[in-house]
CSV table of C-alpha atoms (C1' of nucleotides) in Angstrom, one decimal:
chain,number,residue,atom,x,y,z
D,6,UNK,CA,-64.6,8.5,17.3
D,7,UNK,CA,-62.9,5.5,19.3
D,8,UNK,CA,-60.8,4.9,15.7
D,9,UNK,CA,-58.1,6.7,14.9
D,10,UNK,CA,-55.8,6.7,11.2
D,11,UNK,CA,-52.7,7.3,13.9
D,12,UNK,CA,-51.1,4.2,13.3
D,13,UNK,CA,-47.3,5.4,14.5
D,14,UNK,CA,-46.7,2.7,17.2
D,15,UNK,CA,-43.4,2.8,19.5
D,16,UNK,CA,-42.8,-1.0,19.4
D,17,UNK,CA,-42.6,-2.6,22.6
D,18,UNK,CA,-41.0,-5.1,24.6
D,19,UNK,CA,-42.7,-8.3,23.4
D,20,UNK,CA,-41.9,-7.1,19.6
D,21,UNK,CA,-38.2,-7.7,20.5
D,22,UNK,CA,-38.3,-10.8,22.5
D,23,UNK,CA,-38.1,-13.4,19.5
D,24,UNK,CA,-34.9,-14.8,17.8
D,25,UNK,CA,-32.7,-12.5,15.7
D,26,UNK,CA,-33.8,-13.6,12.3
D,27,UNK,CA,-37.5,-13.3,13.0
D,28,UNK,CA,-36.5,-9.9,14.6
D,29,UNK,CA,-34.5,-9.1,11.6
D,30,UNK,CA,-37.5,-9.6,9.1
D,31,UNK,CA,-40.3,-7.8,11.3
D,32,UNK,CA,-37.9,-4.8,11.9
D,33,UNK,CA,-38.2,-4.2,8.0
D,34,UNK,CA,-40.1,-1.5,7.2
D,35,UNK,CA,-40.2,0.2,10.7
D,36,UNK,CA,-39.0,3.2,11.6
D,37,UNK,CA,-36.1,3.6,13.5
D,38,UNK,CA,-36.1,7.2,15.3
D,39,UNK,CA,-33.5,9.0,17.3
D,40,UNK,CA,-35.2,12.6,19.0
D,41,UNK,CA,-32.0,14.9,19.4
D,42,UNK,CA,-32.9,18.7,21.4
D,43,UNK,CA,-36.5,17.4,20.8
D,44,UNK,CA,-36.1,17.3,16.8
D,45,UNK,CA,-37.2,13.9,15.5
D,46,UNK,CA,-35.2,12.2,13.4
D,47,UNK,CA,-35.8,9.0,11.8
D,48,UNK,CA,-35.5,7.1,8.7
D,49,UNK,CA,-37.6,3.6,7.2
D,50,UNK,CA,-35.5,0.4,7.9
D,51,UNK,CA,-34.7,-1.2,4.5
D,52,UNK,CA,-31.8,-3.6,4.8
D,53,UNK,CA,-31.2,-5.3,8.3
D,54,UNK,CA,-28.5,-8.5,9.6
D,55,UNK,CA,-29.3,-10.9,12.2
D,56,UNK,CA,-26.5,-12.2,14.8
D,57,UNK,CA,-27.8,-15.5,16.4
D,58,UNK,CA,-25.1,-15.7,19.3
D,59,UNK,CA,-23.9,-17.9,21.0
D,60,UNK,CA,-23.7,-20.5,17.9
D,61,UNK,CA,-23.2,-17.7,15.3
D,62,UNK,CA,-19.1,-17.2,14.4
D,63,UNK,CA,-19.7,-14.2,12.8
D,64,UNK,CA,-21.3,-13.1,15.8
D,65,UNK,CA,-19.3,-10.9,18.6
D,66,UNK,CA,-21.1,-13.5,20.8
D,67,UNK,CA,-19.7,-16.5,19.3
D,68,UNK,CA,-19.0,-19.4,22.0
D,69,UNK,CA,-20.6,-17.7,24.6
D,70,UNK,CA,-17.7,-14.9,24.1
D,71,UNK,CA,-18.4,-11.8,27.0
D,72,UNK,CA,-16.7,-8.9,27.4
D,73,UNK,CA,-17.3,-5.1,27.9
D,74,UNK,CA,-18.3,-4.9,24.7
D,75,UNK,CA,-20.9,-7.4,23.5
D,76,UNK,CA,-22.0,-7.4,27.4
D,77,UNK,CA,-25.8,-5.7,26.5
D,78,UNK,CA,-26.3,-8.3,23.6
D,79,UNK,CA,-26.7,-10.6,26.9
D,80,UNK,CA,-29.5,-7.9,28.4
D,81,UNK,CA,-32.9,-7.3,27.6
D,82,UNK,CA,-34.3,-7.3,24.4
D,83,UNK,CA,-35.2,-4.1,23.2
D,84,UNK,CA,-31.8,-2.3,24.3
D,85,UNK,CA,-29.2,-1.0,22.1
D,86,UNK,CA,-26.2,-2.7,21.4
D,87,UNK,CA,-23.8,-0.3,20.0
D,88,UNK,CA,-19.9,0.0,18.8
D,89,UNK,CA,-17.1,1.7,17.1
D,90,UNK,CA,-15.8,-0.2,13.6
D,91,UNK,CA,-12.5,0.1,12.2
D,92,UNK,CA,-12.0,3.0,14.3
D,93,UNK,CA,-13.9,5.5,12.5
D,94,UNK,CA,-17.6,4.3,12.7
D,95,UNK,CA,-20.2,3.5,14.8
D,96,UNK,CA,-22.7,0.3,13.9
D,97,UNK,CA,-26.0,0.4,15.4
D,98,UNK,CA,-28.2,-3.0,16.6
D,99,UNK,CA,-31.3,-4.2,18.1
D,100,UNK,CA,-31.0,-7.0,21.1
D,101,UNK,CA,-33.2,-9.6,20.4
D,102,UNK,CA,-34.0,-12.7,22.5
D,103,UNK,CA,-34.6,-13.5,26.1
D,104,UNK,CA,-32.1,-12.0,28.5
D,105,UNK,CA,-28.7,-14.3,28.7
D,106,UNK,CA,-29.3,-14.9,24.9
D,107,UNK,CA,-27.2,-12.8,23.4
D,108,UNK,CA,-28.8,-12.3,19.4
D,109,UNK,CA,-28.9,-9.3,17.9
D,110,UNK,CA,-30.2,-7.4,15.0
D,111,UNK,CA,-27.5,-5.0,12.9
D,112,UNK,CA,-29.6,-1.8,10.9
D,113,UNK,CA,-27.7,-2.1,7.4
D,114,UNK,CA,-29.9,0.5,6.2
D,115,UNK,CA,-32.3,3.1,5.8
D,116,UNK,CA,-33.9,6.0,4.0
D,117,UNK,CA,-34.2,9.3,5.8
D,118,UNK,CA,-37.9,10.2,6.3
D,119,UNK,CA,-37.7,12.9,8.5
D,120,UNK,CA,-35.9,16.2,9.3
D,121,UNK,CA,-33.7,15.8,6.1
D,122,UNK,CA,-31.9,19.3,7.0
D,123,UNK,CA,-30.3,18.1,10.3
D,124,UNK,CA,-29.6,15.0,9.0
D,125,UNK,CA,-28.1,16.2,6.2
D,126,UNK,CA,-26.3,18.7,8.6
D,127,UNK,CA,-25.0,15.5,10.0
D,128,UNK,CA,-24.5,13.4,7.6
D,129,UNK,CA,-22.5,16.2,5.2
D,130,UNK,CA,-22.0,18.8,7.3
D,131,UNK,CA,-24.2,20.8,4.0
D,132,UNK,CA,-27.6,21.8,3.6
D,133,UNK,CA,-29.8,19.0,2.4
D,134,UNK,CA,-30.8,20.8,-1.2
D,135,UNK,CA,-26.9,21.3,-1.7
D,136,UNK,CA,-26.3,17.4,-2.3
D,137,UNK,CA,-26.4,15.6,-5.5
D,138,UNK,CA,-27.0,12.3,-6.4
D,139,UNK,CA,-24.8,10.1,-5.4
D,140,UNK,CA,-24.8,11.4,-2.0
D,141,UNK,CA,-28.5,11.2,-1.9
D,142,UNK,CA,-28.0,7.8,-2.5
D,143,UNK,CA,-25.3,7.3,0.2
D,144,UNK,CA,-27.1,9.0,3.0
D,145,UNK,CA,-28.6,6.0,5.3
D,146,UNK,CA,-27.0,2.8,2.8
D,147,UNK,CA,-24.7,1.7,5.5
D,148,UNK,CA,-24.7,0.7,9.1
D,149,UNK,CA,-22.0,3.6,9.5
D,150,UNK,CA,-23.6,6.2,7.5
D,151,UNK,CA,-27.0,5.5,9.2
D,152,UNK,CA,-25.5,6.0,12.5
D,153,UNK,CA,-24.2,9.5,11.0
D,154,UNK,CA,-27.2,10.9,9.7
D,155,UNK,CA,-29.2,9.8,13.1
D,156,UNK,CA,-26.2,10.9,15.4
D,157,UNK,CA,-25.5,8.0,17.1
D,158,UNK,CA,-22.9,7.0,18.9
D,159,UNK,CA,-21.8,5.1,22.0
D,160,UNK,CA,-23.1,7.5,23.9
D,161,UNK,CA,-26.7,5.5,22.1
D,162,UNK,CA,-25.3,2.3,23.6
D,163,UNK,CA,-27.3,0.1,26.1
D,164,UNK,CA,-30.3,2.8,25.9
D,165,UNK,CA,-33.8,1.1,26.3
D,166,UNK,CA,-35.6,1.4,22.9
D,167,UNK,CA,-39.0,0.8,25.0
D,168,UNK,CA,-38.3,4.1,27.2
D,169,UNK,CA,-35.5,6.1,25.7
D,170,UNK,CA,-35.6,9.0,23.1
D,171,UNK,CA,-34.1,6.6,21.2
D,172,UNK,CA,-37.0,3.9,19.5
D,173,UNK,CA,-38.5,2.0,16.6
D,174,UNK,CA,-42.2,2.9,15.5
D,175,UNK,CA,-44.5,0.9,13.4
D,176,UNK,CA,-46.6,3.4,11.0
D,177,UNK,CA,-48.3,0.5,9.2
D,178,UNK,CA,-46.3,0.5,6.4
D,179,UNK,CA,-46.7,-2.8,4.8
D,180,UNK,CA,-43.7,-4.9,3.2
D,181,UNK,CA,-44.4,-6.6,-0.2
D,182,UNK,CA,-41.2,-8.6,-0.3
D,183,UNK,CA,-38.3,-9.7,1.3
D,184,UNK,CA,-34.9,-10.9,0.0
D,185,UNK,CA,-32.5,-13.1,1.9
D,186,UNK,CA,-28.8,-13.0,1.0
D,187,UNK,CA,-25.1,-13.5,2.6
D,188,UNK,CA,-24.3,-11.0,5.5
D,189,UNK,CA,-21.5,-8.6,4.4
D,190,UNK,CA,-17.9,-8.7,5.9
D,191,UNK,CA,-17.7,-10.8,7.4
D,192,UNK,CA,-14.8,-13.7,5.9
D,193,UNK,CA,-13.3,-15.0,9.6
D,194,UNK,CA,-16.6,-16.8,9.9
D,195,UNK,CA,-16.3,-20.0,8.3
D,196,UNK,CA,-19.0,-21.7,7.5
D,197,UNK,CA,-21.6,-19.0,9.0
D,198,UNK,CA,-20.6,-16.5,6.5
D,199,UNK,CA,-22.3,-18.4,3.9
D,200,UNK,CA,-26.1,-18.4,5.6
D,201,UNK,CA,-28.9,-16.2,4.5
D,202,UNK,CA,-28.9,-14.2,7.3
D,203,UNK,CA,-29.1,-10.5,5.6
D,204,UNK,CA,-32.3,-9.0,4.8
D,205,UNK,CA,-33.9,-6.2,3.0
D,206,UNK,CA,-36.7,-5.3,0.9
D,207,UNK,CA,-37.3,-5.6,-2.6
D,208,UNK,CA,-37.4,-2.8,-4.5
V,20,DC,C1',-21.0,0.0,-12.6
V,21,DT,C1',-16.8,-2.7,-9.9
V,22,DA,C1',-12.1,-2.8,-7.5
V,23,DC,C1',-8.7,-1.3,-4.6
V,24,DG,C1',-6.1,1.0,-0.8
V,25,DG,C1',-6.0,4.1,3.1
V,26,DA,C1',-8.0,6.1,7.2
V,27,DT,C1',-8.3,5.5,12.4
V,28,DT,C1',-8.7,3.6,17.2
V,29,DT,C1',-11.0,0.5,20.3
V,30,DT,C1',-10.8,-4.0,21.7
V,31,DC,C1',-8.9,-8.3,22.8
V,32,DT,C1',-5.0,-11.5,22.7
X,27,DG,C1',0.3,-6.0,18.0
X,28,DA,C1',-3.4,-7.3,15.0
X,29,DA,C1',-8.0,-7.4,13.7
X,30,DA,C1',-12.2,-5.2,13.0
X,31,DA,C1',-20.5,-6.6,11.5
X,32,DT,C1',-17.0,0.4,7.2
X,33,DC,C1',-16.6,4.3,4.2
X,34,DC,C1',-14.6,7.2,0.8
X,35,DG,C1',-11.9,8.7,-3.1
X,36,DT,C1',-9.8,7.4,-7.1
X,37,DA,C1',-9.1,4.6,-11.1
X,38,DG,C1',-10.6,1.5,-14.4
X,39,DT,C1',-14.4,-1.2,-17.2
DNA sequence: CTACGGATTTTCT
DNA sequence: GAAAATCCGTAGT
């Protein structure tokens, strides 16, 4: 038995070195996972944004822009770009591209697959069979609430999805559809706020 | 279901 | 000093 029905597949290096919105639409469906005191917790990407750099204005990158912050959209692809929004929450992406290009992928969303307790421990600070509905609902629907429920936080930032205990798995789940629609919040940008740059699966 | 205001602090001008 | 790739509670349809 050379076969095996293991199909969970840390995604490497090559997977991330492609422009943001091809990045954006192959990230659907993955897994992203974040091991915390060696419990694995994860949840199935659903809704995801692409930042195309340099040329993008809704992009922290805009006009070549480099600071402290957006300086590991410029790295290798495969890292993590990660920071703090409106002062309360953390937003969570992928860098995509080759190195000195600095697009990158923002998880909008995702629904919690595994250890529910923790996450809900997390997420709620209650018990996972204690929520109702609508927080069901609202556990992973948000780039802030995902970054809750999976703890992470800029101490995530920079971290090498390829080597880190922080990753994206394939588990050959299969996508039947995708939408394309307006990215979300983002009004300063002109003209860009109007492209089809936000994806996520059809339900 | 949608609409609104407030929370809170890093980052950059 | 202002803005920010958000979320939540409350109020209204």
């Amino acid at each position: 038995m050379l076969e095996t029905n293991e199909v969970f597949k840390r995604l490497d290096r090559e997977f991330y070195n492609k422009n943001a919105i091809d990045l954006s639409k192959d990230l659907l469906g993955k897994y992203l996972v974040h091991v915390v005191k060696g419990k694995k917790l994860s949840g199935k990407i659903t809704e995801v944004e692409a930042y195309m750099g340099v040329q993008d204005k809704a992009s922290h990158a805009y006009n070549n822009k480099r600071t402290s912050r957006t300086e590991p959209m410029y790295g290798i692809p495969g890292h993590s770009y990660v920071y703090l929004i409106y002062g309360m929450y953390y937003c969570f992406n992928v860098v995509a591209a080759e190195e000195g290009n600095p697009q990158a992928v923002l998880i909008r969303s995702i629904e919690p697959e595994e250890n529910l307790e923790l996450m809900a421990e997390l997420r709620y600070g209650k018990t996972y069979n204690s929520l109702n509905n609508y927080q069901l609902k609202n556990f992973g629907n948000g780039p802030g609430k995902l970054c809750k429920a999976l703890s992470i936080t800029k101490e995530q930032n920079t971290l090498d999805l390829c080597s880190s205990n922080l990753y994206i798995e394939d588990r050959g789940d299969t996508v039947e559809q995708i939408i394309a629609d307006k990215r979300i919040n983002i009004d300063y940008a002109e003209e860009a706020k109007d492209y089809l740059w936000r994806f996520y699966i059809h339900k």
